[in-house]
């Protein structure tokens, strides 16, 4: 808890680092259990990291750093993201069905402040993470080692040579 002299209350948290778990005291405008809950609730409702970070008073950069440093938080983040993704998918299906029947969209759907285009864009950003498909947008492929590049080149050269050998022999021109 915070010290009596600083006037701030605090909470304790288990931080997971390279040396294992440690109990740390959090005071002031720092990450708290309440801030985490607020962030995760907003993320589960919208799949929007920037808006969820702003809702709990942090920048998205600070939130991403926290996710990288805290594997437990990263797991909770992923669960909230999956929940938000499912909510948006269901809302889009509902809106599509309503549109096909000529009904006006329900203003109480989980994504009232999001256009269908925005919802589809958010789903596209998080599809790889939630569904486990391919790489996440903006992530570069891991550079290959020199041995991997060499092996790839040799394999391609062998395929070219095999294709060349498979071609019929040229017929000499009879003039």
XYZ file of N, CA and C in Angstrom:
525
model
N 0.844 -1.181 0.000
C 0.000 0.000 0.000
C 0.886 1.239 0.000
N 0.342 2.384 -0.369
C 1.131 3.611 -0.411
C 1.523 4.040 0.987
N 2.582 4.830 1.116
C 3.018 5.292 2.435
C 2.097 6.396 2.917
N 2.011 6.566 4.224
C 1.131 7.584 4.808
C 1.607 8.979 4.441
N 2.893 9.155 4.192
C 3.419 10.492 3.949
C 3.147 10.999 2.533
N 2.975 10.105 1.561
C 2.785 10.608 0.210
C 1.320 10.867 -0.121
N 0.393 10.399 0.693
C -1.011 10.690 0.491
C -1.652 9.902 -0.638
N -0.918 9.053 -1.294
C -1.483 8.273 -2.394
C -1.747 6.851 -1.924
N -2.836 6.307 -2.413
C -3.081 4.905 -2.104
C -2.445 4.070 -3.195
N -2.204 2.843 -2.924
C -1.584 1.982 -3.918
C -2.133 0.583 -3.815
N -1.667 -0.252 -4.690
C -2.058 -1.655 -4.652
C -0.822 -2.489 -4.928
N -0.919 -3.741 -4.589
C 0.204 -4.624 -4.875
C -0.140 -5.475 -6.083
N 0.877 -5.905 -6.769
C 0.701 -6.674 -7.995
C 1.870 -7.622 -8.135
N 1.599 -8.750 -8.721
C 2.669 -9.686 -9.021
C 3.153 -9.380 -10.427
N 4.431 -9.066 -10.542
C 5.033 -8.751 -11.831
C 5.867 -9.955 -12.255
N 5.695 -10.374 -13.491
C 6.427 -11.530 -13.999
C 7.557 -11.020 -14.887
N 8.764 -11.321 -14.518
C 9.924 -10.879 -15.277
C 10.894 -12.011 -15.500
N 12.072 -11.662 -15.987
C 13.071 -12.688 -16.298
C 13.555 -13.432 -15.061
N 13.436 -12.801 -13.883
C 13.867 -13.441 -12.638
C 12.708 -14.099 -11.896
N 11.568 -14.248 -12.570
C 10.410 -14.876 -11.949
C 9.460 -13.842 -11.379
N 8.404 -14.284 -10.691
C 7.403 -13.351 -10.168
C 7.928 -12.541 -8.984
N 7.506 -11.273 -8.947
C 7.863 -10.387 -7.840
C 6.622 -9.603 -7.443
N 6.433 -9.363 -6.149
C 5.339 -8.524 -5.683
C 5.836 -7.090 -5.683
N 5.110 -6.206 -6.379
C 5.488 -4.800 -6.439
C 4.320 -3.948 -5.967
N 4.626 -2.776 -5.418
C 3.610 -1.832 -4.992
C 3.455 -0.769 -6.060
N 2.212 -0.480 -6.404
C 1.914 0.493 -7.443
C 1.231 1.685 -6.780
N 1.741 2.898 -7.032
C 1.140 4.104 -6.461
C 1.012 5.166 -7.539
N 0.219 6.197 -7.247
C 0.101 7.317 -8.167
C -0.604 6.932 -9.452
N -0.311 7.662 -10.525
C -0.941 7.414 -11.824
C -0.178 6.298 -12.532
N -0.285 5.142 -11.992
C 0.372 3.972 -12.540
C -0.670 2.918 -12.816
N -0.228 1.871 -13.395
C -1.110 0.757 -13.720
C -1.666 0.151 -12.442
N -2.970 -0.039 -12.400
C -3.626 -0.642 -11.250
C -4.535 -1.763 -11.745
N -5.044 -2.536 -10.820
C -6.012 -3.571 -11.179
C -7.245 -2.939 -11.819
N -7.648 -1.774 -11.302
C -8.812 -1.080 -11.855
C -8.539 -0.610 -13.280
N -7.339 -0.065 -13.527
C -6.990 0.384 -14.873
C -6.971 -0.797 -15.835
N -6.422 -1.920 -15.367
C -6.381 -3.105 -16.217
C -7.790 -3.593 -16.538
N -8.648 -3.639 -15.527
C -10.027 -4.089 -15.738
C -10.744 -3.172 -16.725
N -10.545 -1.878 -16.572
C -11.184 -0.912 -17.469
C -10.675 -1.090 -18.900
N -9.365 -1.245 -19.062
C -8.794 -1.458 -20.386
C -9.364 -2.724 -21.014
N -9.346 -3.835 -20.270
C -9.808 -5.108 -20.814
C -11.296 -5.077 -21.138
N -12.094 -4.390 -20.306
C -13.528 -4.260 -20.593
C -13.747 -3.503 -21.901
N -13.020 -2.403 -22.071
C -13.157 -1.624 -23.311
C -12.659 -2.413 -24.524
N -11.569 -3.140 -24.349
C -11.040 -3.945 -25.453
C -12.033 -5.043 -25.825
N -12.649 -5.671 -24.833
C -13.624 -6.727 -25.099
C -14.878 -6.184 -25.784
N -15.182 -4.916 -25.557
C -16.363 -4.326 -26.184
C -16.093 -3.842 -27.600
N -14.842 -3.434 -27.886
C -14.596 -2.748 -29.156
C -13.474 -3.315 -30.012
N -12.578 -4.081 -29.448
C -11.357 -4.541 -30.145
C -10.482 -3.364 -30.562
N -10.677 -2.208 -29.954
C -9.939 -1.012 -30.323
C -8.931 -0.698 -29.211
N -7.667 -1.020 -29.463
C -6.618 -0.857 -28.447
C -6.427 0.621 -28.104
N -6.426 1.487 -29.104
C -6.211 2.917 -28.865
C -7.299 3.490 -27.967
N -8.561 3.193 -28.274
C -9.675 3.712 -27.473
C -9.671 3.103 -26.072
N -9.362 1.821 -25.966
C -9.331 1.172 -24.655
C -8.209 1.753 -23.791
N -7.064 2.036 -24.409
C -5.948 2.637 -23.668
C -6.335 4.031 -23.170
N -6.952 4.819 -24.032
C -7.365 6.171 -23.646
C -8.392 6.122 -22.518
N -9.288 5.141 -22.544
C -10.327 5.030 -21.527
C -9.749 4.810 -20.131
N -8.585 4.170 -20.065
C -7.993 3.936 -18.737
C -6.838 4.897 -18.455
N -6.633 5.891 -19.329
C -5.664 6.945 -19.059
C -4.237 6.663 -19.478
N -4.025 5.767 -20.423
C -2.679 5.435 -20.875
C -2.586 5.535 -22.394
N -1.383 5.689 -22.882
C -1.171 5.697 -24.327
C -1.158 4.264 -24.826
N -1.431 4.092 -26.104
C -1.414 2.721 -26.640
C 0.008 2.160 -26.596
N 1.016 3.019 -26.717
C 2.408 2.562 -26.631
C 2.704 1.967 -25.256
N 2.217 2.647 -24.204
C 2.425 2.143 -22.839
C 1.711 0.808 -22.649
N 0.545 0.689 -23.227
C -0.226 -0.552 -23.117
C 0.495 -1.689 -23.834
N 1.022 -1.416 -25.038
C 1.761 -2.447 -25.772
C 3.038 -2.859 -25.020
N 3.706 -1.891 -24.394
C 4.893 -2.230 -23.593
C 4.512 -3.139 -22.429
N 3.394 -2.820 -21.787
C 2.933 -3.640 -20.663
C 2.646 -5.056 -21.146
N 1.994 -5.179 -22.303
C 1.688 -6.517 -22.824
C 2.971 -7.302 -23.085
N 3.995 -6.629 -23.607
C 5.267 -7.307 -23.882
C 5.976 -7.745 -22.599
N 5.820 -6.961 -21.546
C 6.545 -7.227 -20.298
C 5.800 -8.154 -19.342
N 4.491 -8.291 -19.510
C 3.684 -9.042 -18.545
C 2.903 -10.142 -19.259
N 3.387 -11.388 -19.214
C 2.709 -12.465 -19.939
C 1.292 -12.755 -19.431
N 1.036 -12.524 -18.153
C -0.314 -12.740 -17.624
C -1.271 -11.714 -18.228
N -0.830 -10.462 -18.279
C -1.641 -9.419 -18.914
C -1.836 -9.733 -20.392
N -0.801 -10.226 -21.058
C -0.910 -10.581 -22.474
C -1.977 -11.652 -22.689
N -2.070 -12.615 -21.780
C -3.110 -13.647 -21.882
C -4.494 -13.044 -21.687
N -4.628 -12.162 -20.712
C -5.929 -11.502 -20.485
C -6.305 -10.634 -21.686
N -5.326 -9.938 -22.246
C -5.531 -9.113 -23.439
C -6.085 -9.984 -24.554
N -5.437 -11.135 -24.791
C -5.850 -12.019 -25.881
C -7.273 -12.522 -25.660
N -7.618 -12.852 -24.424
C -8.978 -13.310 -24.120
C -9.994 -12.199 -24.376
N -9.681 -10.978 -23.956
C -10.579 -9.838 -24.188
C -10.712 -9.562 -25.680
N -9.610 -9.659 -26.398
C -9.629 -9.437 -27.839
C -10.508 -10.474 -28.530
N -10.386 -11.721 -28.131
C -11.211 -12.787 -28.715
C -12.691 -12.546 -28.421
N -12.985 -12.099 -27.197
C -14.370 -11.807 -26.833
C -14.915 -10.652 -27.671
N -14.127 -9.586 -27.795
C -14.557 -8.441 -28.601
C -14.728 -8.807 -30.065
N -13.827 -9.627 -30.565
C -13.897 -10.067 -31.957
C -15.202 -10.822 -32.197
N -15.532 -11.737 -31.287
C -16.774 -12.510 -31.428
C -17.996 -11.600 -31.356
N -17.964 -10.626 -30.470
C -19.095 -9.686 -30.360
C -19.280 -8.904 -31.650
N -18.188 -8.418 -32.207
C -18.301 -7.627 -33.437
C -18.759 -8.507 -34.595
N -18.233 -9.717 -34.689
C -18.686 -10.639 -35.743
C -20.190 -10.883 -35.634
N -20.666 -11.161 -34.418
C -22.095 -11.417 -34.234
C -22.925 -10.187 -34.573
N -22.459 -9.010 -34.183
C -23.186 -7.780 -34.476
C -23.242 -7.531 -35.979
N -22.141 -7.804 -36.686
C -22.139 -7.625 -38.142
C -23.100 -8.585 -38.828
N -23.122 -9.824 -38.374
C -24.063 -10.793 -38.947
C -25.496 -10.334 -38.686
N -25.757 -9.868 -37.475
C -27.095 -9.362 -37.149
C -27.479 -8.170 -38.006
N -26.547 -7.254 -38.189
C -26.835 -6.078 -39.026
C -27.047 -6.471 -40.480
N -26.272 -7.426 -40.961
C -26.448 -7.885 -42.342
C -27.823 -8.529 -42.513
N -28.242 -9.358 -41.546
C -29.559 -9.994 -41.618
C -30.665 -8.949 -41.571
N -30.515 -7.954 -40.690
C -31.511 -6.876 -40.610
C -31.588 -6.113 -41.921
N -30.443 -5.821 -42.521
C -30.415 -5.069 -43.773
C -31.096 -5.851 -44.892
N -30.890 -7.163 -44.926
C -31.510 -7.985 -45.967
C -33.026 -8.028 -45.809
N -33.504 -7.884 -44.584
C -34.940 -7.877 -44.345
C -35.519 -6.467 -44.348
N -34.679 -5.462 -44.592
C -35.134 -4.080 -44.649
C -35.370 -3.446 -43.291
N -34.812 -4.033 -42.236
C -34.988 -3.497 -40.891
C -33.927 -2.444 -40.578
N -34.273 -1.505 -39.724
C -33.354 -0.465 -39.278
C -32.430 -1.072 -38.225
N -31.118 -0.735 -38.251
C -30.198 -1.298 -37.251
C -30.618 -0.947 -35.829
N -30.449 -1.904 -34.919
C -30.758 -1.708 -33.506
C -29.687 -0.833 -32.879
N -30.050 0.325 -32.298
C -29.040 1.203 -31.706
C -28.389 0.634 -30.450
N -28.935 -0.439 -29.893
C -28.373 -1.038 -28.678
C -27.425 -2.190 -28.959
N -26.988 -2.345 -30.219
C -26.033 -3.412 -30.520
C -24.702 -3.084 -29.862
N -23.819 -4.083 -29.706
C -22.546 -3.819 -29.014
C -21.629 -2.843 -29.740
N -21.912 -2.494 -30.981
C -21.041 -1.579 -31.718
C -21.819 -0.376 -32.257
N -22.585 0.326 -31.410
C -23.403 1.427 -31.919
C -22.607 2.600 -32.480
N -21.378 2.840 -31.997
C -20.586 3.978 -32.459
C -19.596 3.576 -33.540
N -19.794 2.431 -34.141
C -18.868 1.915 -35.126
C -19.645 1.636 -36.409
N -19.138 2.129 -37.519
C -19.786 1.805 -38.784
C -19.452 0.364 -39.149
N -20.210 -0.165 -40.078
C -19.942 -1.526 -40.539
C -18.535 -1.579 -41.141
N -18.158 -0.560 -41.880
C -16.815 -0.511 -42.474
C -15.732 -0.524 -41.394
N -15.949 0.259 -40.321
C -14.992 0.271 -39.206
C -14.907 -1.107 -38.551
N -16.061 -1.740 -38.361
C -16.080 -3.057 -37.720
C -15.328 -4.078 -38.560
N -15.536 -4.042 -39.858
C -14.831 -4.979 -40.738
C -13.328 -4.707 -40.707
N -12.937 -3.446 -40.666
C -11.511 -3.100 -40.597
C -10.889 -3.607 -39.298
N -11.605 -3.451 -38.183
C -11.095 -3.924 -36.891
C -10.946 -5.446 -36.911
N -11.927 -6.123 -37.474
C -11.830 -7.581 -37.572
C -10.622 -7.982 -38.408
N -10.376 -7.258 -39.489
C -9.214 -7.553 -40.329
C -7.900 -7.369 -39.592
N -7.832 -6.365 -38.739
C -6.608 -6.113 -37.981
C -6.298 -7.224 -36.980
N -7.339 -7.818 -36.424
C -7.138 -8.781 -35.344
C -7.384 -10.235 -35.743
N -7.756 -10.484 -37.007
C -8.093 -11.848 -37.442
C -6.946 -12.826 -37.185
N -5.744 -12.466 -37.576
C -4.606 -13.382 -37.416
C -4.375 -13.733 -35.957
N -4.495 -12.752 -35.081
C -4.258 -12.978 -33.659
C -5.344 -13.850 -33.045
N -6.594 -13.564 -33.376
C -7.705 -14.272 -32.766
C -7.892 -15.658 -33.364
N -7.776 -15.747 -34.674
C -8.039 -17.018 -35.362
C -6.789 -17.880 -35.527
N -5.618 -17.310 -35.229
C -4.383 -18.069 -35.382
C -4.016 -18.302 -36.838
N -4.386 -17.367 -37.713
C -4.116 -17.506 -39.139
C -2.961 -16.587 -39.540
N -1.919 -17.125 -40.116
C -0.854 -16.315 -40.694
C -0.202 -15.362 -39.714
N 0.409 -14.314 -40.288
C 1.091 -13.309 -39.470
C 0.143 -12.171 -39.162
N 0.433 -11.473 -38.100
C -0.348 -10.298 -37.746
C 0.016 -9.163 -38.693
N -0.950 -8.293 -39.005
C -0.650 -7.175 -39.910
C 0.513 -6.338 -39.385
N 1.401 -5.956 -40.262
C 2.525 -5.105 -39.898
C 3.713 -5.853 -39.332
N 3.580 -7.147 -39.097
C 4.693 -7.926 -38.564
C 5.517 -8.435 -39.721
N 6.793 -8.237 -39.653
C 7.690 -8.718 -40.698
C 8.028 -10.179 -40.473
N 8.292 -10.836 -41.584
C 8.731 -12.226 -41.473
C 10.108 -12.253 -40.818
N 10.381 -13.309 -40.085
C 11.679 -13.456 -39.438
C 12.741 -13.626 -40.518
N 13.838 -12.895 -40.454
C 14.888 -13.036 -41.473
C 15.445 -14.455 -41.478
N 15.699 -14.945 -42.669
C 16.241 -16.294 -42.792
C 17.750 -16.264 -42.590
N 18.271 -17.378 -42.123
C 19.716 -17.491 -41.924
C 20.391 -17.694 -43.275
N 21.700 -17.508 -43.308
C 22.464 -17.706 -44.533
C 22.318 -19.138 -45.036
N 22.325 -20.101 -44.129
C 22.157 -21.507 -44.522
C 20.783 -21.746 -45.145
N 19.740 -21.110 -44.594
C 18.401 -21.264 -45.155
C 18.321 -20.654 -46.547
N 18.933 -19.493 -46.746
C 18.949 -18.846 -48.061
C 19.713 -19.707 -49.060
N 20.870 -20.208 -48.657
C 21.677 -21.061 -49.528
C 20.886 -22.300 -49.946
N 20.243 -22.953 -48.989
C 19.448 -24.148 -49.266
C 18.303 -23.832 -50.230
N 17.656 -22.699 -50.034
C 16.563 -22.282 -50.908
C 17.052 -22.076 -52.340
N 18.191 -21.428 -52.489
C 18.756 -21.186 -53.824
C 19.135 -22.503 -54.500
N 19.777 -23.395 -53.762
C 20.165 -24.688 -54.334
C 18.942 -25.502 -54.755
N 17.896 -25.477 -53.958
C 16.668 -26.189 -54.298
C 16.065 -25.633 -55.586
N 16.059 -24.323 -55.714
C 15.513 -23.698 -56.930
C 16.371 -24.034 -58.144
N 17.687 -23.997 -57.986
C 18.569 -24.337 -59.105
C 18.379 -25.798 -59.539
N 18.205 -26.695 -58.573
C 17.963 -28.099 -58.901
C 16.647 -28.259 -59.651
N 15.616 -27.505 -59.243
C 14.326 -27.574 -59.929
C 14.442 -27.045 -61.351
N 15.205 -25.987 -61.544
C 15.407 -25.435 -62.897
C 16.144 -26.449 -63.760
N 17.183 -27.072 -63.227
C 17.953 -28.066 -63.983
C 17.085 -29.270 -64.333
N 16.269 -29.735 -63.397
C 15.384 -30.869 -63.663
C 14.363 -30.516 -64.748
N 13.838 -29.309 -64.723
C 12.892 -28.879 -65.756
C 13.583 -28.783 -67.112
N 14.830 -28.314 -67.132
C 15.576 -28.203 -68.380
C 15.815 -29.587 -68.973
N 16.165 -30.543 -68.125
C 16.421 -31.912 -68.597
C 15.151 -32.579 -69.103
N 14.008 -32.206 -68.558
C 12.739 -32.809 -68.938
C 12.249 -32.306 -70.291
N 12.790 -31.204 -70.788
C 12.376 -30.691 -72.095
C 12.894 -31.603 -73.198
N 12.119 -31.749 -74.284
C 12.615 -32.562 -75.396
C 13.832 -31.896 -76.044
N 14.676 -32.723 -76.591
C 15.888 -32.214 -77.246
C 15.472 -31.405 -78.462
N 16.179 -30.316 -78.716
C 15.818 -29.498 -79.889
C 16.092 -30.274 -81.181
N 15.201 -30.093 -82.143
C 15.347 -30.742 -83.443
C 16.185 -29.839 -84.332
N 17.262 -30.395 -84.964
C 18.080 -29.540 -85.819
C 17.309 -29.107 -87.049
N 17.556 -27.904 -87.466
C 16.902 -27.365 -88.660
C 17.469 -28.048 -89.909
N 16.578 -28.491 -90.792
C 17.030 -29.078 -92.068
C 16.815 -28.036 -93.135
N 17.830 -27.448 -93.596
C 17.706 -26.395 -94.600
C 18.052 -26.849 -95.959
